[in-house]
CSV table of C-alpha atoms and ligand atoms in Angstrom, one decimal:
chain,number,residue,atom,x,y,z
A,1,MET,CA,0.3,0.0,0.4
A,2,SER,CA,1.4,3.7,-1.0
A,3,THR,CA,1.4,6.0,2.1
A,4,VAL,CA,-1.0,8.7,2.0
A,5,ILE,CA,-0.7,12.4,-0.2
A,6,ASP,CA,-1.9,15.8,-0.7
A,7,GLN,CA,-5.1,15.7,-1.4
A,8,GLU,CA,-4.5,17.4,-4.8
A,9,GLN,CA,-2.8,14.8,-6.4
A,10,VAL,CA,-5.8,12.2,-6.2
A,11,VAL,CA,-7.9,14.3,-8.6
A,12,ILE,CA,-8.0,13.0,-11.9
A,13,PRO,CA,-7.5,15.5,-15.1
A,14,ASP,CA,-10.6,16.4,-16.3
A,15,ASP,CA,-10.3,15.2,-19.6
A,16,VAL,CA,-9.9,11.4,-18.6
A,17,ALA,CA,-12.5,12.1,-15.3
A,18,ARG,CA,-15.4,12.7,-18.0
A,19,SER,CA,-14.3,10.1,-20.5
A,20,VAL,CA,-15.2,7.5,-18.1
A,21,ILE,CA,-18.2,9.7,-15.9
A,22,LEU,CA,-20.6,11.5,-18.8
A,23,PRO,CA,-23.0,8.9,-20.4
A,24,SER,CA,-21.9,10.4,-23.9
A,25,SER,CA,-18.8,9.0,-23.6
A,26,TYR,CA,-20.6,5.7,-23.4
A,27,ARG,CA,-21.7,6.1,-27.3
A,28,ASP,CA,-18.1,5.6,-27.8
A,29,GLU,CA,-16.8,3.1,-25.4
A,30,ALA,CA,-13.6,1.6,-26.5
A,31,GLY,CA,-12.9,5.0,-28.4
A,32,ILE,CA,-13.5,6.9,-25.2
A,33,VAL,CA,-13.8,5.3,-21.9
A,34,HIS,CA,-11.8,2.7,-22.2
A,35,PRO,CA,-8.4,4.7,-22.8
A,36,ALA,CA,-9.6,6.5,-20.4
A,37,LEU,CA,-9.9,3.4,-17.6
A,38,ALA,CA,-6.8,2.1,-19.2
A,39,TRP,CA,-4.8,5.5,-18.4
A,40,LEU,CA,-6.1,5.4,-14.8
A,41,ARG,CA,-5.1,1.3,-14.4
A,42,ALA,CA,-1.5,2.8,-15.1
A,43,ASN,CA,-1.7,6.1,-13.5
A,44,MET,CA,-3.8,7.3,-11.0
A,45,PRO,CA,-5.9,3.8,-10.0
A,46,PHE,CA,-7.7,4.6,-7.1
A,47,ALA,CA,-8.3,8.5,-7.5
A,48,ARG,CA,-11.4,11.1,-7.4
A,49,ALA,CA,-13.6,12.5,-10.4
A,50,GLU,CA,-14.1,15.9,-10.0
A,51,VAL,CA,-16.7,16.6,-13.1
A,52,ASP,CA,-18.7,19.4,-12.9
A,53,GLY,CA,-22.5,18.5,-12.9
A,54,TYR,CA,-21.3,15.7,-10.7
A,55,ALA,CA,-20.6,15.4,-6.7
A,56,PRO,CA,-16.7,14.2,-6.7
A,57,ILE,CA,-17.0,11.0,-6.5
A,58,TRP,CA,-14.1,7.8,-6.1
A,59,LEU,CA,-13.2,5.7,-9.0
A,60,ALA,CA,-11.8,1.8,-8.4
A,61,THR,CA,-10.2,0.5,-11.6
A,62,LYS,CA,-8.4,-2.2,-10.5
A,63,HIS,CA,-10.1,-5.7,-10.5
A,64,ALA,CA,-8.1,-6.5,-7.4
A,65,ASP,CA,-8.9,-3.2,-5.7
A,66,ILE,CA,-12.6,-3.6,-6.7
A,67,MET,CA,-12.7,-7.3,-5.5
A,68,GLU,CA,-11.3,-5.9,-2.1
A,69,ILE,CA,-14.2,-3.7,-2.0
A,70,GLU,CA,-16.7,-5.9,-2.5
A,71,LYS,CA,-16.1,-7.6,0.4
A,72,THR,CA,-15.7,-5.5,2.5
A,73,PRO,CA,-19.2,-4.8,3.2
A,74,LYS,CA,-18.8,-2.8,6.8
A,75,ILE,CA,-17.1,-0.1,5.4
A,76,PHE,CA,-18.0,-0.3,1.9
A,77,ARG,CA,-21.9,0.4,2.1
A,78,SER,CA,-24.7,-0.3,-0.2
A,79,GLY,CA,-27.5,0.5,1.7
A,80,LEU,CA,-26.3,4.3,2.8
A,81,GLY,CA,-27.8,6.2,-1.4
A,82,GLU,CA,-28.4,5.0,-5.1
A,83,PRO,CA,-26.1,2.4,-6.1
A,84,TYR,CA,-25.2,4.4,-8.7
A,85,ILE,CA,-23.4,7.7,-9.7
A,86,ASN,CA,-26.9,10.3,-11.2
A,87,SER,CA,-25.9,13.8,-12.3
A,88,SER,CA,-26.3,16.6,-9.3
A,89,VAL,CA,-29.2,17.7,-11.1
A,90,ASP,CA,-30.7,13.8,-11.0
A,91,THR,CA,-29.9,12.8,-7.8
A,92,GLU,CA,-31.0,16.1,-6.2
A,93,PHE,CA,-34.3,15.4,-7.7
A,94,LEU,CA,-34.3,11.7,-7.1
A,95,LYS,CA,-33.9,12.9,-3.1
A,96,GLU,CA,-36.8,15.0,-3.6
A,97,MET,CA,-39.5,12.7,-5.2
A,98,ASN,CA,-38.2,9.9,-3.2
A,99,GLU,CA,-39.1,12.1,0.4
A,100,GLY,CA,-36.3,11.1,1.2
A,101,ARG,CA,-36.0,7.5,1.8
A,102,ARG,CA,-33.9,5.2,-0.9
A,103,GLY,CA,-34.8,5.3,-4.4
A,104,LEU,CA,-36.4,1.2,-3.8
A,105,ASP,CA,-36.6,-1.6,-1.2
A,106,THR,CA,-33.9,-3.3,-3.9
A,107,LEU,CA,-31.6,-6.0,-3.2
A,108,ALA,CA,-28.1,-3.1,-4.6
A,109,ASN,CA,-29.5,-0.6,-1.6
A,110,MET,CA,-29.4,-3.0,1.1
A,111,ASP,CA,-26.9,-4.2,3.9
A,112,ALA,CA,-26.5,-6.9,5.8
A,113,PRO,CA,-28.6,-8.4,7.9
A,114,GLU,CA,-31.4,-7.0,6.1
A,115,HIS,CA,-30.1,-8.2,3.1
A,116,THR,CA,-29.3,-11.6,4.0
A,117,LYS,CA,-32.6,-12.1,4.8
A,118,ILE,CA,-33.9,-10.8,1.6
A,119,LYS,CA,-31.3,-12.1,-0.9
A,120,ASN,CA,-32.0,-15.7,0.6
A,121,VAL,CA,-35.8,-15.4,-0.9
A,122,THR,CA,-34.7,-16.4,-4.1
A,123,SER,CA,-31.3,-17.9,-3.8
A,124,ALA,CA,-32.6,-21.5,-4.0
A,125,TRP,CA,-34.3,-20.7,-7.3
A,126,PHE,CA,-31.2,-19.1,-8.9
A,127,MET,CA,-29.0,-22.0,-7.8
A,128,PRO,CA,-27.5,-23.9,-10.8
A,129,ALA,CA,-29.4,-27.3,-10.1
A,130,ASN,CA,-32.3,-25.3,-9.9
A,131,VAL,CA,-32.1,-23.3,-13.1
A,132,ARG,CA,-30.9,-26.3,-14.9
A,133,THR,CA,-34.6,-27.5,-14.5
A,134,ARG,CA,-35.9,-24.6,-17.0
A,135,GLU,CA,-33.4,-25.7,-19.9
A,136,GLU,CA,-35.7,-26.9,-22.0
A,137,SER,CA,-38.4,-24.5,-21.9
A,138,ILE,CA,-35.2,-21.9,-22.1
A,139,ARG,CA,-34.4,-24.3,-25.1
A,140,ARG,CA,-37.6,-22.9,-26.8
A,141,ILE,CA,-37.3,-19.7,-26.7
A,142,ALA,CA,-34.1,-19.9,-28.0
A,143,ARG,CA,-34.9,-22.3,-31.1
A,144,ALA,CA,-37.5,-19.5,-31.9
A,145,SER,CA,-35.5,-17.2,-31.5
A,146,VAL,CA,-33.3,-18.0,-34.0
A,147,GLU,CA,-35.4,-19.3,-36.3
A,148,LYS,CA,-36.8,-15.8,-36.1
A,149,LEU,CA,-33.4,-14.5,-37.1
A,150,LEU,CA,-32.8,-17.0,-39.9
A,151,SER,CA,-36.3,-15.7,-41.1
A,152,PHE,CA,-34.8,-12.2,-42.2
A,153,ASP,CA,-33.6,-13.0,-45.0
A,154,GLY,CA,-29.9,-12.8,-45.1
A,155,GLU,CA,-29.6,-9.5,-43.7
A,156,CYS,CA,-31.2,-8.4,-40.3
A,157,ASP,CA,-30.2,-6.2,-36.9
A,158,PHE,CA,-29.1,-8.6,-34.5
A,159,VAL,CA,-30.0,-6.1,-31.2
A,160,LYS,CA,-33.2,-4.8,-32.2
A,161,ASP,CA,-34.7,-7.9,-34.3
A,162,VAL,CA,-33.5,-10.6,-31.9
A,163,ALA,CA,-31.3,-9.8,-29.0
A,164,LEU,CA,-33.7,-7.5,-27.1
A,165,TYR,CA,-36.4,-10.3,-27.3
A,166,TYR,CA,-34.8,-13.6,-26.0
A,167,PRO,CA,-33.6,-12.8,-22.7
A,168,LEU,CA,-36.8,-10.3,-22.3
A,169,HIS,CA,-39.0,-13.7,-22.5
A,170,VAL,CA,-36.9,-16.2,-20.8
A,171,VAL,CA,-36.3,-14.2,-18.4
A,172,MET,CA,-40.6,-13.1,-17.9
A,173,SER,CA,-41.2,-16.8,-18.5
A,174,LEU,CA,-39.2,-17.5,-15.5
A,175,PHE,CA,-40.5,-14.6,-13.7
A,176,GLY,CA,-44.6,-15.1,-14.9
A,177,VAL,CA,-45.0,-12.2,-16.8
A,178,PRO,CA,-47.0,-12.8,-20.0
A,179,GLU,CA,-45.9,-12.6,-23.7
A,180,GLN,CA,-48.5,-9.9,-24.2
A,181,ASP,CA,-46.8,-7.7,-21.1
A,182,GLU,CA,-43.2,-7.6,-22.5
A,183,PRO,CA,-43.2,-4.6,-24.6
A,184,THR,CA,-44.1,-2.9,-21.1
A,185,MET,CA,-41.3,-4.5,-19.4
A,186,LEU,CA,-38.7,-3.5,-22.5
A,187,LYS,CA,-39.6,0.0,-22.5
A,188,LEU,CA,-40.0,0.7,-18.9
A,189,THR,CA,-36.7,-0.7,-18.4
A,190,GLN,CA,-35.3,1.6,-20.7
A,191,ASP,CA,-36.8,4.6,-19.5
A,192,MET,CA,-34.8,3.4,-16.3
A,193,PHE,CA,-31.7,2.9,-17.8
A,194,GLY,CA,-31.4,3.9,-21.0
A,195,ASN,CA,-32.9,7.5,-19.9
A,196,SER,CA,-29.5,9.5,-20.0
A,197,ASP,CA,-29.7,8.5,-24.6
A,198,PRO,CA,-31.7,10.5,-26.7
A,199,GLU,CA,-33.6,7.9,-27.9
A,200,HIS,CA,-34.9,6.1,-25.0
A,201,GLN,CA,-36.1,9.3,-23.2
A,202,ARG,CA,-39.8,9.2,-22.8
A,203,LYS,CA,-42.3,11.3,-25.1
A,204,ASP,CA,-44.1,12.9,-22.4
A,205,VAL,CA,-41.3,13.8,-20.0
A,206,PRO,CA,-39.9,17.4,-21.7
A,207,ALA,CA,-35.6,17.2,-22.5
A,208,THR,CA,-34.8,19.2,-19.3
A,209,PRO,CA,-32.0,18.2,-17.1
A,210,GLU,CA,-34.4,16.8,-15.0
A,211,ALA,CA,-36.0,14.7,-17.9
A,212,ALA,CA,-33.7,11.5,-16.5
A,213,ALA,CA,-35.3,11.7,-12.9
A,214,ARG,CA,-38.7,12.6,-13.7
A,215,ALA,CA,-38.5,9.4,-16.2
A,216,TRP,CA,-36.9,7.1,-13.9
A,217,ARG,CA,-39.3,8.0,-10.9
A,218,ALA,CA,-42.2,7.9,-14.0
A,219,ALA,CA,-41.6,3.6,-14.9
A,220,ILE,CA,-41.2,3.5,-11.2
A,221,LEU,CA,-44.6,4.1,-10.7
A,222,GLU,CA,-46.0,1.7,-13.7
A,223,PHE,CA,-43.7,-0.6,-12.8
A,224,HIS,CA,-45.8,-0.4,-9.4
A,225,ALA,CA,-48.9,0.0,-10.7
A,226,TYR,CA,-48.2,-3.2,-12.5
A,227,PHE,CA,-47.0,-5.5,-10.0
A,228,ASN,CA,-49.2,-4.8,-7.2
A,229,GLU,CA,-52.0,-6.6,-9.2
A,230,LEU,CA,-49.1,-9.5,-9.8
A,231,ALA,CA,-48.3,-10.0,-6.3
A,232,ALA,CA,-52.0,-10.1,-5.8
A,233,ALA,CA,-53.0,-12.8,-8.3
A,234,ARG,CA,-49.3,-14.9,-7.2
A,235,ARG,CA,-51.5,-14.9,-3.6
A,236,ALA,CA,-54.5,-15.8,-4.3
A,237,GLU,CA,-52.7,-18.5,-6.5
A,238,PRO,CA,-49.8,-19.4,-6.2
A,239,THR,CA,-47.4,-20.9,-9.6
A,240,ASP,CA,-43.9,-22.1,-9.2
A,241,ASP,CA,-42.5,-19.3,-10.9
A,242,LEU,CA,-40.8,-16.5,-9.5
A,243,ALA,CA,-43.0,-14.1,-8.8
A,244,SER,CA,-45.0,-16.8,-6.7
A,245,ILE,CA,-41.9,-16.9,-4.7
A,246,ILE,CA,-41.7,-13.5,-3.7
A,247,ALA,CA,-45.0,-12.5,-3.3
A,248,ASN,CA,-45.2,-15.6,-1.2
A,249,ALA,CA,-42.3,-15.1,0.9
A,250,LYS,CA,-42.1,-14.9,4.9
A,251,VAL,CA,-39.2,-13.2,6.4
A,252,ASP,CA,-39.8,-13.3,9.9
A,253,GLY,CA,-42.9,-14.8,10.2
A,254,GLU,CA,-44.4,-11.8,7.9
A,255,TYR,CA,-44.7,-11.6,3.8
A,256,LEU,CA,-42.6,-9.3,2.9
A,257,PRO,CA,-43.8,-5.5,2.4
A,258,ASP,CA,-45.3,-4.3,-0.9
A,259,SER,CA,-42.1,-2.3,-1.2
A,260,PHE,CA,-39.8,-4.9,-1.1
A,261,VAL,CA,-41.7,-6.7,-3.1
A,262,ASN,CA,-41.6,-4.0,-5.7
A,263,GLY,CA,-38.0,-3.6,-5.8
A,264,TYR,CA,-37.4,-7.4,-6.2
A,265,TYR,CA,-40.8,-7.4,-9.2
A,266,ILE,CA,-38.3,-4.5,-10.8
A,267,ALA,CA,-34.3,-5.7,-9.7
A,268,ILE,CA,-35.6,-9.0,-11.9
A,269,ALA,CA,-37.8,-7.1,-14.2
A,270,THR,CA,-34.9,-4.9,-15.1
A,271,ALA,CA,-31.6,-6.5,-14.5
A,272,GLY,CA,-32.4,-9.6,-16.1
A,273,HIS,CA,-32.5,-8.9,-19.6
A,274,ASP,CA,-30.6,-5.7,-21.2
A,275,THR,CA,-27.5,-6.6,-19.8
A,276,THR,CA,-27.6,-10.5,-21.1
A,277,SER,CA,-28.7,-9.0,-24.5
A,278,ALA,CA,-25.9,-6.3,-24.4
A,279,THR,CA,-23.5,-10.0,-24.2
A,280,THR,CA,-25.3,-11.7,-26.3
A,281,ALA,CA,-25.2,-9.1,-28.8
A,282,THR,CA,-21.5,-8.1,-28.1
A,283,ALA,CA,-20.4,-12.1,-28.4
A,284,ILE,CA,-22.0,-11.8,-32.0
A,285,GLN,CA,-20.2,-8.9,-33.3
A,286,GLN,CA,-17.0,-10.0,-32.3
A,287,LEU,CA,-17.0,-13.4,-33.5
A,288,ALA,CA,-18.1,-11.7,-36.7
A,289,SER,CA,-14.6,-9.9,-37.8
A,290,ARG,CA,-13.0,-13.5,-36.0
A,291,GLN,CA,-14.5,-15.7,-37.9
A,292,GLU,CA,-11.9,-18.4,-36.8
A,293,GLN,CA,-13.6,-18.6,-33.3
A,294,PHE,CA,-17.2,-18.8,-34.8
A,295,GLN,CA,-16.1,-21.8,-36.8
A,296,ALA,CA,-14.2,-23.5,-33.8
A,297,ALA,CA,-17.3,-22.9,-31.2
A,298,GLN,CA,-19.9,-24.6,-34.1
A,299,ALA,CA,-17.0,-27.4,-34.5
A,300,ASP,CA,-16.9,-27.8,-30.8
A,301,PRO,CA,-19.5,-26.3,-28.9
A,302,SER,CA,-17.4,-27.2,-25.4
A,303,LEU,CA,-16.3,-24.2,-26.4
A,304,ILE,CA,-19.7,-22.2,-25.7
A,305,PRO,CA,-19.1,-21.2,-21.9
A,306,GLY,CA,-15.8,-20.1,-23.0
A,307,LEU,CA,-17.7,-17.3,-25.2
A,308,VAL,CA,-20.0,-16.9,-23.0
A,309,ASP,CA,-17.7,-15.7,-20.8
A,310,GLU,CA,-15.5,-14.1,-22.7
A,311,ALA,CA,-18.6,-11.7,-23.9
A,312,LEU,CA,-19.1,-10.9,-20.4
A,313,ARG,CA,-15.6,-9.9,-20.1
A,314,TRP,CA,-15.9,-7.6,-22.9
A,315,ALA,CA,-19.1,-6.1,-23.0
A,316,SER,CA,-19.2,-5.6,-19.0
A,317,PRO,CA,-22.6,-4.3,-19.7
A,318,VAL,CA,-22.9,-3.0,-16.1
A,319,LYS,CA,-20.6,-0.7,-16.2
A,320,HIS,CA,-20.1,0.3,-12.0
A,321,PHE,CA,-21.9,0.1,-8.8
A,322,HIS,CA,-21.0,2.5,-6.2
A,323,ARG,CA,-20.3,1.5,-2.2
A,324,ILE,CA,-20.6,4.4,-0.2
A,325,VAL,CA,-17.5,4.8,2.4
A,326,GLY,CA,-19.8,3.8,5.9
A,327,GLU,CA,-16.7,5.3,8.1
A,328,ASP,CA,-13.5,7.4,7.7
A,329,THR,CA,-10.7,4.4,6.6
A,330,ASP,CA,-7.8,4.5,4.9
A,331,PHE,CA,-8.0,2.5,1.4
A,332,ARG,CA,-4.8,2.1,-1.3
A,333,GLY,CA,-3.0,4.9,0.9
A,334,ARG,CA,-6.1,7.4,0.3
A,335,ARG,CA,-8.1,8.9,3.1
A,336,LEU,CA,-12.1,8.0,3.0
A,337,GLU,CA,-14.3,10.0,4.6
A,338,ALA,CA,-18.0,8.6,5.9
A,339,GLY,CA,-20.0,9.4,3.0
A,340,GLN,CA,-18.4,9.8,0.1
A,341,SER,CA,-18.8,7.1,-2.9
A,342,VAL,CA,-17.0,4.7,-4.7
A,343,MET,CA,-18.0,3.8,-8.1
A,344,LEU,CA,-16.7,0.3,-9.2
A,345,MET,CA,-15.3,0.4,-12.9
A,346,TYR,CA,-16.1,-3.4,-13.9
A,347,PRO,CA,-15.5,-2.8,-17.6
A,348,SER,CA,-12.0,-1.6,-16.6
A,349,ALA,CA,-11.3,-5.0,-14.2
A,350,ASN,CA,-12.2,-7.0,-16.8
A,351,ARG,CA,-9.4,-5.5,-19.0
A,352,ASP,CA,-6.9,-4.7,-16.1
A,353,GLU,CA,-3.5,-6.1,-17.1
A,354,ASP,CA,-2.4,-7.8,-13.9
A,355,VAL,CA,-4.8,-9.8,-14.5
A,356,PHE,CA,-5.6,-11.1,-18.2
A,357,ASP,CA,-2.9,-12.0,-20.3
A,358,ASN,CA,-3.2,-10.2,-23.6
A,359,PRO,CA,-6.4,-8.4,-22.7
A,360,TRP,CA,-7.4,-6.4,-25.6
A,361,GLU,CA,-8.0,-9.3,-27.1
A,362,PHE,CA,-11.6,-11.5,-27.7
A,363,ASP,CA,-10.2,-15.4,-27.2
A,364,ILE,CA,-13.1,-17.7,-25.8
A,365,THR,CA,-10.4,-19.9,-25.5
A,366,ARG,CA,-9.7,-18.2,-22.7
A,367,ARG,CA,-8.0,-19.7,-18.9
A,368,PRO,CA,-9.1,-19.2,-16.9
A,369,ASN,CA,-11.3,-16.2,-17.4
A,370,LYS,CA,-11.5,-14.2,-14.1
A,371,HIS,CA,-13.9,-11.5,-15.1
A,372,ILE,CA,-16.1,-9.6,-12.7
A,373,ALA,CA,-18.9,-8.5,-14.4
A,374,PHE,CA,-21.8,-9.9,-12.4
A,375,GLY,CA,-20.0,-8.5,-9.2
A,376,TYR,CA,-17.7,-9.8,-6.2
A,377,GLY,CA,-18.9,-11.0,-2.8
A,378,PRO,CA,-22.2,-10.5,-1.2
A,379,HIS,CA,-24.1,-8.9,-4.0
A,380,GLN,CA,-23.0,-10.2,-6.9
A,381,CYS,CA,-25.2,-10.8,-9.4
A,382,ILE,CA,-28.5,-13.5,-8.3
A,383,GLY,CA,-28.6,-14.2,-11.4
A,384,GLN,CA,-25.6,-15.5,-13.3
A,385,HIS,CA,-26.5,-18.7,-14.0
A,386,VAL,CA,-29.5,-18.2,-15.3
A,387,ALA,CA,-28.0,-15.3,-17.7
A,388,LYS,CA,-25.1,-17.9,-18.2
A,389,LEU,CA,-27.0,-20.8,-19.2
A,390,GLU,CA,-29.7,-19.2,-21.8
A,391,MET,CA,-26.8,-18.0,-23.4
A,392,ARG,CA,-24.7,-21.1,-23.9
A,393,ILE,CA,-28.3,-22.9,-25.0
A,394,PHE,CA,-29.0,-19.8,-27.6
A,395,PHE,CA,-25.6,-20.3,-29.0
A,396,GLU,CA,-26.3,-23.6,-28.5
A,397,GLU,CA,-29.5,-23.6,-31.7
A,398,LEU,CA,-27.5,-20.9,-33.2
A,399,LEU,CA,-24.4,-21.8,-34.4
A,400,PRO,CA,-24.5,-24.9,-35.8
A,401,ARG,CA,-27.9,-22.5,-38.4
A,402,LEU,CA,-24.7,-20.2,-39.8
A,403,LYS,CA,-22.5,-20.7,-42.4
A,404,SER,CA,-21.0,-17.4,-41.8
A,405,PHE,CA,-21.5,-14.1,-40.8
A,406,GLU,CA,-20.4,-10.3,-40.9
A,407,LEU,CA,-21.4,-6.9,-40.3
A,408,ALA,CA,-23.3,-4.8,-42.4
A,409,GLY,CA,-22.7,-1.6,-41.3
A,410,PRO,CA,-21.8,0.9,-38.1
A,411,VAL,CA,-22.7,-0.4,-34.7
A,412,ASN,CA,-24.2,2.0,-32.0
A,413,TYR,CA,-24.3,2.1,-28.6
A,414,VAL,CA,-27.0,3.2,-25.5
A,415,GLU,CA,-25.7,6.6,-24.5
A,416,ALA,CA,-25.6,5.5,-20.3
A,417,ASN,CA,-23.4,4.9,-18.1
A,418,TYR,CA,-24.7,2.5,-15.9
A,419,LEU,CA,-26.2,0.0,-17.8
A,420,SER,CA,-25.1,0.5,-21.6
A,421,GLY,CA,-23.9,-1.7,-25.1
A,422,LEU,CA,-25.0,-2.1,-28.6
A,423,LYS,CA,-28.1,-0.4,-29.4
A,424,THR,CA,-27.3,-1.4,-32.6
A,425,LEU,CA,-26.3,-4.1,-34.7
A,426,PRO,CA,-26.5,-4.7,-38.4
A,427,ILE,CA,-25.2,-8.3,-39.8
A,428,ARG,CA,-25.5,-10.0,-42.7
A,429,PHE,CA,-25.8,-13.7,-43.0
A,430,ARG,CA,-25.6,-16.8,-44.8
A,431,LYS,CA,-27.6,-19.9,-43.6
A,432,ALA,CA,-25.9,-23.8,-42.8
B,501,HEM,C1,-25.1,-10.3,-18.7
B,501,HEM,C2,-26.0,-10.9,-17.6
B,501,HEM,C3,-26.0,-10.0,-16.2
B,501,HEM,C4,-24.6,-9.2,-15.7
B,501,HEM,C5,-23.7,-8.5,-16.5
B,501,HEM,C6,-25.2,-8.5,-14.9
B,501,HEM,C7,-24.5,-8.0,-13.6
B,501,HEM,C8,-24.6,-8.0,-12.4
B,501,HEM,C9,-24.2,-6.7,-11.4
B,501,HEM,C10,-22.2,-6.7,-11.9
B,501,HEM,C11,-24.6,-6.6,-10.7
B,501,HEM,C12,-24.2,-6.4,-9.2
B,501,HEM,C13,-22.8,-6.9,-8.2
B,501,HEM,C14,-22.1,-6.6,-6.7
B,501,HEM,O1,-22.9,-5.9,-6.6
B,501,HEM,O2,-21.1,-6.8,-6.3
B,501,HEM,C15,-25.5,-7.6,-10.5
B,501,HEM,C16,-26.5,-7.7,-9.1
B,501,HEM,C17,-28.0,-7.9,-9.4
B,501,HEM,N1,-28.5,-8.6,-10.8
B,501,HEM,FE1,-27.0,-9.4,-12.2
B,501,HEM,N2,-26.8,-8.9,-13.6
B,501,HEM,C18,-27.1,-10.2,-15.2
B,501,HEM,C19,-27.9,-10.8,-15.3
B,501,HEM,C20,-28.9,-10.5,-14.5
B,501,HEM,C21,-30.2,-12.0,-14.3
B,501,HEM,C22,-30.1,-12.7,-15.5
B,501,HEM,C23,-30.9,-11.4,-13.3
B,501,HEM,C24,-32.2,-11.6,-12.7
B,501,HEM,C25,-32.9,-12.5,-12.9
B,501,HEM,C26,-30.6,-10.3,-12.7
B,501,HEM,C27,-30.7,-9.8,-11.3
B,501,HEM,C28,-29.7,-9.3,-10.5
B,501,HEM,C29,-29.6,-8.7,-8.9
B,501,HEM,C30,-31.4,-9.0,-8.7
B,501,HEM,C31,-28.6,-7.9,-8.4
B,501,HEM,C32,-28.9,-7.6,-6.6
B,501,HEM,C33,-27.9,-8.4,-6.4
B,501,HEM,C34,-27.6,-7.9,-5.0
B,501,HEM,O3,-27.3,-7.0,-4.8
B,501,HEM,O4,-27.5,-8.5,-4.0
B,501,HEM,N3,-29.2,-10.4,-12.9
B,501,HEM,N4,-26.7,-8.2,-11.5
């Protein structure tokens, strides 16, 4: 650990900090965000960003530091504020709209012992052994998605025509939301997480600096209205879906309060599909220019789990989570004060030169692949086995059906600094 240094020396140069923090940077992650993260890892691996319009924040960019922070939840807390960065204007609006309370009663906003109790409600359901029992029904959805892709007659937008819908359909079917309501779920998720992207901004909310906070809140209220009915239906008639497990769970002898049921439902309904579709699209994008890796995975499906992990590392679709410092502490030679925020940069951890050989190479045979795209420690993604299984099945079904494919035009990315990824991916393909 280095010695404590002058506070002035810990402030990241403005252009570098803006490259990491501003949502607009993520429209060109490879050209803007990644070079800035690489510079930080080499020069200021744990330092402060003071970007105009945002509260000052510590940026953790090294794999080892992020893991260290995540496994020290007593100091680096999740329950003391929003788990992701918002501009100062948005933060004020959210506080006002939430009347000073935390935004959502959801896992990502909780600390132990509350977090442990609430996570345990579904942790057995999310274990690999249970998730694998859904393999056949997921495979049916994958086959239908592959047929849809092939129906496009040689050319399609892989994101808009396929990737957005496959994980959505998988998660909603596990969750218990009927198919006809899936477009609503997709729209509300984009309102919540893509709200800095001009294309995703709600038409009924004026495009002012407060728009993102208002859109976020409006989406939550719509989710609540929908989910209150779903929970009531599952209590009246329990089933084996996730919505039913959560609605009927008892913690300390009581049903979860409505706000907790809603928080759980929103987390699963939103975290479960955009992330997976962004990763699936990244795999296709990378294979398009690496046909030898595509052919290798086609010839040997045992390489597909490696493809999934490498796509997770490469895409890191969740760009960060926050922790808030619970008590004054020293970390990596810096003095951290209670109440300060730390931004854990997953895309940076997943290109860390100290952990990955040739981190800038996309390599489906990478072993081991110690990416932390699902986070680490007590908050590690509860849905990781669902996500991995559905991607493996999708590629098992898709790859044998393609003879070749290539990019058919420029790609676009969602303009968002929390959950971002490909927005368009035009491809040309030949059927096998
Ligand atoms: C490619 C797919 C996915 C990625 C990259 C991803 C990534 C993440 C990350 C980085 C976290 C925070 C971890 C931390 O703080 O250490 C997280 C948490 C979470 N994820 Fe995922 N996720 C994915 C898919 C899913 C799916 C399919 C579901 C549900 C069906 C899900 C539900 C959740 C929930 C509920 C949490 C909060 C867990 C907690 O705070 O204890 N995610 N995810």
